[in-house]
PDB file of C-alpha atoms in Angstrom:
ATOM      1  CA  UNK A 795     168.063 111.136  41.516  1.00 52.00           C
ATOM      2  CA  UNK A 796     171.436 112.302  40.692  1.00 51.00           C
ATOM      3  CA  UNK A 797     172.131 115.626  43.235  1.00 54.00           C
ATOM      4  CA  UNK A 798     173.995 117.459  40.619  1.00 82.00           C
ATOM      5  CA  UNK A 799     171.509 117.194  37.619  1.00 95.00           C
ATOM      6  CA  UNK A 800     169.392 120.451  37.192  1.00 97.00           C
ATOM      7  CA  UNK A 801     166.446 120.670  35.283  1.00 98.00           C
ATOM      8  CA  UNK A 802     165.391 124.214  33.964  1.00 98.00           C
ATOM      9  CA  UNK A 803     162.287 124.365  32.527  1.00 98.00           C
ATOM     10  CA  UNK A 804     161.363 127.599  30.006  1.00 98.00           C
ATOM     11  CA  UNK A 805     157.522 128.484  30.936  1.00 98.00           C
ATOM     12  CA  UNK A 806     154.919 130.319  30.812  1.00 98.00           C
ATOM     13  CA  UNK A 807     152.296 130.593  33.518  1.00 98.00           C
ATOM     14  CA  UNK A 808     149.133 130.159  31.238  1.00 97.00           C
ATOM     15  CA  UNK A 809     150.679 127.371  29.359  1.00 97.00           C
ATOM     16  CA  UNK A 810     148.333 124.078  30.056  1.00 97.00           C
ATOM     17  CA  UNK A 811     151.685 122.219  28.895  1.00 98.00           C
ATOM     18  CA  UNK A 812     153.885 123.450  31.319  1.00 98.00           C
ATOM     19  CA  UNK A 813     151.624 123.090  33.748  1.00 98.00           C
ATOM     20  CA  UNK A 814     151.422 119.280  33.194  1.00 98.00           C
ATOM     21  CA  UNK A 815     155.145 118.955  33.576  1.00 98.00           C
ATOM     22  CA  UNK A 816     155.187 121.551  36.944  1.00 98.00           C
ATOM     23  CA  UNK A 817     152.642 119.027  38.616  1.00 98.00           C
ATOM     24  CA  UNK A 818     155.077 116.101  37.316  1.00 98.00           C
ATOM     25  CA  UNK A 819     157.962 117.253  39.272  1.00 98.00           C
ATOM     26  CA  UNK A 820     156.672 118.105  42.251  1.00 98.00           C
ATOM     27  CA  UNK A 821     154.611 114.499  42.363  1.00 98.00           C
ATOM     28  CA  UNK A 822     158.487 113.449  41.766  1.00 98.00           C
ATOM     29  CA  UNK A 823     160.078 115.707  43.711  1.00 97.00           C
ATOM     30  CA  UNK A 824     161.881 117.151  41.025  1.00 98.00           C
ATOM     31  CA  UNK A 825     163.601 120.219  41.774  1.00 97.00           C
ATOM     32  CA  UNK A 826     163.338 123.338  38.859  1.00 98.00           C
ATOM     33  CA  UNK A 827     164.671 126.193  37.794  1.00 98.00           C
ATOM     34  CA  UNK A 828     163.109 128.585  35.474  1.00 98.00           C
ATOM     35  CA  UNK A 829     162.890 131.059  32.508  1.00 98.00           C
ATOM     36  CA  UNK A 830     159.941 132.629  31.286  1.00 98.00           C
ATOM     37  CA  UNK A 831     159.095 132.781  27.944  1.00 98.00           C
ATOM     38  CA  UNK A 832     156.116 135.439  27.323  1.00 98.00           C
ATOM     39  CA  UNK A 833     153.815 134.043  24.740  1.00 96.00           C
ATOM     40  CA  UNK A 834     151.428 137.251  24.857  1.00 94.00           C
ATOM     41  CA  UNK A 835     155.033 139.047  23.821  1.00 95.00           C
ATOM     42  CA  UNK A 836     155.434 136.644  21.119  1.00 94.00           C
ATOM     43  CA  UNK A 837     158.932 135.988  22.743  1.00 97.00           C
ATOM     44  CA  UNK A 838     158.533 132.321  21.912  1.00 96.00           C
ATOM     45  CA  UNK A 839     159.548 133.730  17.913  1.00 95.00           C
ATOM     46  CA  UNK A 840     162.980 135.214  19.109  1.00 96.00           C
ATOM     47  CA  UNK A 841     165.430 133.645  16.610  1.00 96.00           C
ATOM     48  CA  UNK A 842     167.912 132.487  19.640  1.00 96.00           C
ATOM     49  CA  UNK A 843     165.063 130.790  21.731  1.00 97.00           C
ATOM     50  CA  UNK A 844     164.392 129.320  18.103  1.00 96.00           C
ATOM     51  CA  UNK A 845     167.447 128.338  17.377  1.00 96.00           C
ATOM     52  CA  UNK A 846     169.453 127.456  20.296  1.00 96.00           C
ATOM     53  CA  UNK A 847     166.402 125.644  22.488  1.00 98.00           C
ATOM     54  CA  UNK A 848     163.098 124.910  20.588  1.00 98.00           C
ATOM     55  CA  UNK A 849     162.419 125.122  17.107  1.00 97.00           C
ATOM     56  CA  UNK A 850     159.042 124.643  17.559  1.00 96.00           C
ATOM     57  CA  UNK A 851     158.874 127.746  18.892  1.00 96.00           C
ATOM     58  CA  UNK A 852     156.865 127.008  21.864  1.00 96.00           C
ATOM     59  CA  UNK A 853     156.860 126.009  25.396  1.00 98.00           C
ATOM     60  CA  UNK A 854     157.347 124.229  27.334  1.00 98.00           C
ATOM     61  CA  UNK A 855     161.265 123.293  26.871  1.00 98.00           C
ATOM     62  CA  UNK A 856     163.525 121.135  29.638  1.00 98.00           C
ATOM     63  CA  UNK A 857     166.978 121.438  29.713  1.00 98.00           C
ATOM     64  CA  UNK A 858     168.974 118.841  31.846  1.00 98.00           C
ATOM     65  CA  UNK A 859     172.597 119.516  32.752  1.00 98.00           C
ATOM     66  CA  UNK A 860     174.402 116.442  34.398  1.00 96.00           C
ATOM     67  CA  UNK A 861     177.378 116.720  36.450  1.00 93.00           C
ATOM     68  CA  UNK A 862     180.176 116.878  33.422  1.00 94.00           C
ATOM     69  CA  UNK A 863     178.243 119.695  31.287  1.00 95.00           C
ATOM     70  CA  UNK A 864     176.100 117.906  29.154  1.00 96.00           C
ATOM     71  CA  UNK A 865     172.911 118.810  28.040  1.00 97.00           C
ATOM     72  CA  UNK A 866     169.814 117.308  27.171  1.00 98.00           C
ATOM     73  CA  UNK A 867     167.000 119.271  25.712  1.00 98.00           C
ATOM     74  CA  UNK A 868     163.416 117.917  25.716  1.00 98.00           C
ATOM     75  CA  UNK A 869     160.921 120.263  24.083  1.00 98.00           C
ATOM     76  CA  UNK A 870     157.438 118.311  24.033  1.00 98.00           C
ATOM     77  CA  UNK A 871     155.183 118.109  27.306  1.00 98.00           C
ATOM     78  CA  UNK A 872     154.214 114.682  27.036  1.00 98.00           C
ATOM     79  CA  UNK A 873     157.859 113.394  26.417  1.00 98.00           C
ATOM     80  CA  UNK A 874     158.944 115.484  29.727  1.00 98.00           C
ATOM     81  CA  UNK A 875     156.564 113.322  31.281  1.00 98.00           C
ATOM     82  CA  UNK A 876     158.120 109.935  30.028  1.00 98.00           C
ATOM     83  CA  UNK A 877     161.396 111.115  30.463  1.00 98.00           C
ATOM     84  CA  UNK A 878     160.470 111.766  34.422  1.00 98.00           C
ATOM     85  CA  UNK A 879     158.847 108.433  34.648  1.00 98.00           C
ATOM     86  CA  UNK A 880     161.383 106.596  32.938  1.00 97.00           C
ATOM     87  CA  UNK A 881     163.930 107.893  35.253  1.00 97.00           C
ATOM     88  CA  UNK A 882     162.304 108.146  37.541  1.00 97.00           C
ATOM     89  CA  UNK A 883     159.701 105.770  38.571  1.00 97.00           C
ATOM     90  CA  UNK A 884     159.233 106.294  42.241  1.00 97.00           C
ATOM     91  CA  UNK A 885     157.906 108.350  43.619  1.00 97.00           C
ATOM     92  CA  UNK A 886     154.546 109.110  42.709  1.00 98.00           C
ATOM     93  CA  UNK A 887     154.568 106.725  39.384  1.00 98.00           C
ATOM     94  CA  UNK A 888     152.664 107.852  36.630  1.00 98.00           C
ATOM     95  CA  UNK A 889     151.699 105.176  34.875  1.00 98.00           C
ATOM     96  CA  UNK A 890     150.287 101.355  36.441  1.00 96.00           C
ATOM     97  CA  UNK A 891     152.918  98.604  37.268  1.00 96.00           C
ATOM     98  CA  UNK A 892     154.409  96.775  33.829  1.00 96.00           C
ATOM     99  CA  UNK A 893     152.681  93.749  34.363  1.00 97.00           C
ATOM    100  CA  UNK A 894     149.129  95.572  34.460  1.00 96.00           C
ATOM    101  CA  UNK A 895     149.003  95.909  30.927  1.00 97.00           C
ATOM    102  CA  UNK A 896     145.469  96.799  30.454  1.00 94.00           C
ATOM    103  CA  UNK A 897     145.695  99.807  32.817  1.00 93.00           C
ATOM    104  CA  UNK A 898     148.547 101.106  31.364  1.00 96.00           C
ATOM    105  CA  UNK A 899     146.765 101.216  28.319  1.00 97.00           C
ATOM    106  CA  UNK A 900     143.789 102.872  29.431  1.00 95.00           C
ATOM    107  CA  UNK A 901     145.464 105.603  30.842  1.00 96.00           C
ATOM    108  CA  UNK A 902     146.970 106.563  27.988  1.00 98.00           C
ATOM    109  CA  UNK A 903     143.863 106.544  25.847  1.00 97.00           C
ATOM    110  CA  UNK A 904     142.717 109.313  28.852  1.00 98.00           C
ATOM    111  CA  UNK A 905     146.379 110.526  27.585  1.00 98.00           C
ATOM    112  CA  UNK A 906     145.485 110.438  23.975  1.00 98.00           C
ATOM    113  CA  UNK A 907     142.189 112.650  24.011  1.00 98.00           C
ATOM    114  CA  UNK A 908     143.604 115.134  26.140  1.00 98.00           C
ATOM    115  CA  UNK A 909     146.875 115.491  24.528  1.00 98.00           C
ATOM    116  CA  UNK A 910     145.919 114.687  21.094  1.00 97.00           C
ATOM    117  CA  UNK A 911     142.032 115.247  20.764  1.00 97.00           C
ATOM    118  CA  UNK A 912     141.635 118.326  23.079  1.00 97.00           C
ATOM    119  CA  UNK A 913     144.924 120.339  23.508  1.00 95.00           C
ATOM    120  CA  UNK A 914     146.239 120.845  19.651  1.00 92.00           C
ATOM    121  CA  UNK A 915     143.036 122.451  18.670  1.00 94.00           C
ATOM    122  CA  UNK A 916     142.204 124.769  21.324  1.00 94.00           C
ATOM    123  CA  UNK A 917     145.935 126.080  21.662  1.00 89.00           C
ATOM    124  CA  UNK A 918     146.405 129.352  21.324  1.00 84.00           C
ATOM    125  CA  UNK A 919     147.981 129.515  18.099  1.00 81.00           C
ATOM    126  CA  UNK A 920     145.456 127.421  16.504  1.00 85.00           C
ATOM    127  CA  UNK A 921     142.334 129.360  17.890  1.00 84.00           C
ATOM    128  CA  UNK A 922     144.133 132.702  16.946  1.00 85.00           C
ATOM    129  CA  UNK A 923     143.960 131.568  13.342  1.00 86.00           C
ATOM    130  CA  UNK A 924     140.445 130.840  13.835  1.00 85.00           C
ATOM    131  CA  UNK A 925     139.929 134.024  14.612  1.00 78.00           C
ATOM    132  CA  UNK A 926     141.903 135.638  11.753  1.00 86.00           C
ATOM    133  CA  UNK A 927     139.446 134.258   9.398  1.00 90.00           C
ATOM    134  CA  UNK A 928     137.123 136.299   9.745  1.00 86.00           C
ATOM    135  CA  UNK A 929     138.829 138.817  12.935  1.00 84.00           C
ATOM    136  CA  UNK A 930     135.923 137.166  14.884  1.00 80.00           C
ATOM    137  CA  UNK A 931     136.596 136.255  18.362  1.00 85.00           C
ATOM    138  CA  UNK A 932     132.926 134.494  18.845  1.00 87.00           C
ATOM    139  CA  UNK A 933     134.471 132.238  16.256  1.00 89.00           C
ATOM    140  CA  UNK A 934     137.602 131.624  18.350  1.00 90.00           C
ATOM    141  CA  UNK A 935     135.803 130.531  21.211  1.00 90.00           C
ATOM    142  CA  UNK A 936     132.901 128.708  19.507  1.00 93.00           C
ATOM    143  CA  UNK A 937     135.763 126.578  18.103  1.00 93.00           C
ATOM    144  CA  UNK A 938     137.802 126.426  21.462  1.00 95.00           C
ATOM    145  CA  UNK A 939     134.433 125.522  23.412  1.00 96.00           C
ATOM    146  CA  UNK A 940     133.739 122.326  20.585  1.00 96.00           C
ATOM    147  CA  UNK A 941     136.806 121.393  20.814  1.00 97.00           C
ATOM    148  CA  UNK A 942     136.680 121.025  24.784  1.00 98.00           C
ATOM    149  CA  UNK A 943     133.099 119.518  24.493  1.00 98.00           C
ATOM    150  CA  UNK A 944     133.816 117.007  22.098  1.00 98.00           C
ATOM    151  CA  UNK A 945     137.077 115.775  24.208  1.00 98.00           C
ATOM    152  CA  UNK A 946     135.482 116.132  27.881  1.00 98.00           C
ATOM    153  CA  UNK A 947     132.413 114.147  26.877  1.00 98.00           C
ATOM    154  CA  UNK A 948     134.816 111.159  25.115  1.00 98.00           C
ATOM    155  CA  UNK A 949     137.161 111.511  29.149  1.00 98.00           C
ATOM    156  CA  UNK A 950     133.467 111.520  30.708  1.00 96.00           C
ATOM    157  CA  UNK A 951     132.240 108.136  28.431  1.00 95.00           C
ATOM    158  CA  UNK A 952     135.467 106.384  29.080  1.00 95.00           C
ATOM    159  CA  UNK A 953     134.797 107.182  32.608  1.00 94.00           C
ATOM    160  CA  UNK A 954     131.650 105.423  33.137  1.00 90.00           C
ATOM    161  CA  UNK A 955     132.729 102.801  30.750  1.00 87.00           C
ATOM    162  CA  UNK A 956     136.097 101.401  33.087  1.00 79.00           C
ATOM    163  CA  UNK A 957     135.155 102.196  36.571  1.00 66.00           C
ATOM    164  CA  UNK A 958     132.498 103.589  39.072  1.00 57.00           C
ATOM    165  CA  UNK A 959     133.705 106.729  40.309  1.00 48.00           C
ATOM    166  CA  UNK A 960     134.917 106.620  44.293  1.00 45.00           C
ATOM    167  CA  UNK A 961     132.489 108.948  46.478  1.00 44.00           C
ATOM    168  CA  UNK A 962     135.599 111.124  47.021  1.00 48.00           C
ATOM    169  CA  UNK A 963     136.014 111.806  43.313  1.00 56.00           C
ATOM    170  CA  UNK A 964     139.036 109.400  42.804  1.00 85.00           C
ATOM    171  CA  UNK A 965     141.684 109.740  39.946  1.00 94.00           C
ATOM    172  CA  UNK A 966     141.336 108.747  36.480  1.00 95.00           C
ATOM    173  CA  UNK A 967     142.431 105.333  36.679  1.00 94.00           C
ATOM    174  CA  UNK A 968     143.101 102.966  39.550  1.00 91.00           C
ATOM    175  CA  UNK A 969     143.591 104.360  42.879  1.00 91.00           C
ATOM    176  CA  UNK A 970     146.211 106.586  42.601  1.00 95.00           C
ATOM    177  CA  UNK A 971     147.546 110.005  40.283  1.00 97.00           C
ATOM    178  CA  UNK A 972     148.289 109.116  36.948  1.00 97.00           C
ATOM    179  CA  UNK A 973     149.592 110.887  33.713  1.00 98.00           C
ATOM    180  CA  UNK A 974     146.204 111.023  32.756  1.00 98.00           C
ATOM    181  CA  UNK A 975     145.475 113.311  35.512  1.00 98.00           C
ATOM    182  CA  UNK A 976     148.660 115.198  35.003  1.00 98.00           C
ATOM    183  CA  UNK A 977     147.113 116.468  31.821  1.00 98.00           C
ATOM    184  CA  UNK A 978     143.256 116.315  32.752  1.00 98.00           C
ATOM    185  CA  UNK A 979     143.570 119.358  35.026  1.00 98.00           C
ATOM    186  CA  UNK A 980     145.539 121.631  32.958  1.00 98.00           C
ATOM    187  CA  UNK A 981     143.055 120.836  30.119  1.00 98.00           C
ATOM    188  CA  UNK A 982     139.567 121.671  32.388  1.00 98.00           C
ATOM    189  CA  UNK A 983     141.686 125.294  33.609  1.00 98.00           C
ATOM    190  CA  UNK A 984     142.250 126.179  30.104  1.00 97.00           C
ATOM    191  CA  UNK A 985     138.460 125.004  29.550  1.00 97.00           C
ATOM    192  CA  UNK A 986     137.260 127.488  32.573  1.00 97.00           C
ATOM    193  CA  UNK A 987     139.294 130.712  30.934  1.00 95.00           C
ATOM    194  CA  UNK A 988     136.541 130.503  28.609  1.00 95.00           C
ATOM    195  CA  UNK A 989     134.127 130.399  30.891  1.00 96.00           C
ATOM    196  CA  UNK A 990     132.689 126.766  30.201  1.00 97.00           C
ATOM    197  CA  UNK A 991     130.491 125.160  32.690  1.00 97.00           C
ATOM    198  CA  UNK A 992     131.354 121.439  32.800  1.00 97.00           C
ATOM    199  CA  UNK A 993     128.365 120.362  34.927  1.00 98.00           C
ATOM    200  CA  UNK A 994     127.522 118.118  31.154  1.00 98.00           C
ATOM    201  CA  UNK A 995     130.460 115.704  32.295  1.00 97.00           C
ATOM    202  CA  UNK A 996     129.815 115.478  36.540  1.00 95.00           C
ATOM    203  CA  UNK A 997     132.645 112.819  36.189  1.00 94.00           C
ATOM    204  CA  UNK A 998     135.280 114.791  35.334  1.00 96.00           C
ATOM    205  CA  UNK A 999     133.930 117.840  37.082  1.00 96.00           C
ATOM    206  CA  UNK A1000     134.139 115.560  40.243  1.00 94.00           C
ATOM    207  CA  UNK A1001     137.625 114.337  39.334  1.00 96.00           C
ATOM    208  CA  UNK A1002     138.639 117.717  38.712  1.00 97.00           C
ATOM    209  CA  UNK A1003     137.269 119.200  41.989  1.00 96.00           C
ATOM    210  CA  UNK A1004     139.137 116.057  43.804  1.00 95.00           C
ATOM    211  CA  UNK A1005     142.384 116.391  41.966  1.00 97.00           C
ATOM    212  CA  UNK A1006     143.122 120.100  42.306  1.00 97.00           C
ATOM    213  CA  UNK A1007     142.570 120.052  46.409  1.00 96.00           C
ATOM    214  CA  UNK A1008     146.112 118.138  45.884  1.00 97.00           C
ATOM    215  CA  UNK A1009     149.378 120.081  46.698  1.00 98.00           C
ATOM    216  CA  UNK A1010     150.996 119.231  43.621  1.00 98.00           C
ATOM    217  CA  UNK A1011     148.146 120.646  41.396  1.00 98.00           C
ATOM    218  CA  UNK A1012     148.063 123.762  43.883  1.00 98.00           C
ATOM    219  CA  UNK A1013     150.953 124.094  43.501  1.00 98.00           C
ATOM    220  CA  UNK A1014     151.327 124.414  39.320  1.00 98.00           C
ATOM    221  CA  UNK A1015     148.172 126.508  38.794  1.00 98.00           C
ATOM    222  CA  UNK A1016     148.536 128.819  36.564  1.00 98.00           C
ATOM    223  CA  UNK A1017     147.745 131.496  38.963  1.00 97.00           C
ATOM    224  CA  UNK A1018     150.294 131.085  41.512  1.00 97.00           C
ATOM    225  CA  UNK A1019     153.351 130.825  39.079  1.00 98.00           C
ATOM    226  CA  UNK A1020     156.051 133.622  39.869  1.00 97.00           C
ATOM    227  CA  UNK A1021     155.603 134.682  36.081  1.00 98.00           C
ATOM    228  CA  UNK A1022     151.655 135.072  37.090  1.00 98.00           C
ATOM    229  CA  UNK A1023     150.368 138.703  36.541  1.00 97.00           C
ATOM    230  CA  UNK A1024     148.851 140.377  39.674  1.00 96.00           C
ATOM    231  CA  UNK A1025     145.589 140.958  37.853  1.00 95.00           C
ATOM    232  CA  UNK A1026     145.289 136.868  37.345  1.00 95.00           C
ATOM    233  CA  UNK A1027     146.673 135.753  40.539  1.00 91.00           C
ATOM    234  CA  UNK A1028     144.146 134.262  42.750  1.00 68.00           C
TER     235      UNK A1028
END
């Protein structure tokens, strides 16, 4: 890694897609700075965040300054994760070795339903409209809940369907973290802020359990973050 880089990532602490790429660097030992962008504020909307950084007008957004002032800005979670990868493989790689094809592709169809099945739907600005239609919030999270059944049971099927699960819980795919863990865990804390009970996939409540005992997932939960407020902090 190039000493003079930086990397300062705009976050907020209850953001499942931040927290994916906080776990990422510090599997990498990637060192970051931050701003905080308050979602409950709607600060995400301010027309120079907008303009200037993301005009998606979310989080989370990377901004990588090398040595002679450039700047490159990366505004999706998943392509913060290739990016790190790409760059930089070692340590803690996050996908298989090239030549194991087959795993590579299975973790990212663990990926795929947590990032394309599970996350759009039961993000905050999509259950909000939910709720709008009728200003019901038992419709907001009757919809959030499906949406995290549906995708939990596919994670637990695929599960059972590519490998027996270690005694100690294991990761998702081979013996080792993965980017399919990087986003699993985010995902199932999201899930438990509306109170589901996950004990209808014992796979991934297993891999869960075993994955978040690690110091990198400590270490990004979204109750620790300096942004955190007291009341949520654990």
């Amino acid at each position: 890694m190039e000493a003079t880089d930086s990397f300062h990532l705009y976050s907020f602490f209850a953001s499942s897609c931040c927290q994916r790429v906080i776990i990422a660097a510090h599997l990498k030992s990637i060192p970051l700075t931050f701003s905080f962008i308050d979602l409950s504020a709607k600060q995400q909307l301010d027309d120079d965040y907008q303009r200037s950084l993301n005009p998606s007008r979310s989080v989370p957004t990377l901004v990588i300054t090398s040595k002679d002032g450039k700047k490159t800005i990366i505004r999706q979670s998943l392509s913060i994760l290739e990016y790190f990868e790409e760059r930089f493989p070692e340590p803690s790689p996050l996908l298989p070795p090239r030549d194991k094809l087959e795993e590579r592709a299975r973790v990212r169809d663990f990926v795929n339903i947590i990032t394309s099945d599970v996350a759009p739907p039961t993000n905050s600005r999509i259950t909000q409209r939910v709720r709008d239609i009728r200003d019901g919030r038992d419709d907001q999270h009757d919809f959030a809940k499906a949406c995290f059944t549906d995708g939990f049971k596919a994670y637990e099927a695929l599960l059972t369907e590519t490998r027996e699960m270690a005694a100690s819980g294991g990761f998702t795919v081979g013996e080792a973290v993965t980017m399919a863990d990087v986003c699993l865990v985010p995902t199932v804390d999201q899930a438990f802020m509306y109170k589901m009970d996950l004990a209808f996939v014992p796979k991934v409540q297993k891999l869960y359990e075993s994955l978040k005992a690690m110091p990198a997932f400590q270490a990004a939960d979204w109750r620790k973050q300096p942004d955190t407020p007291e009341k949520y902090r654990a």
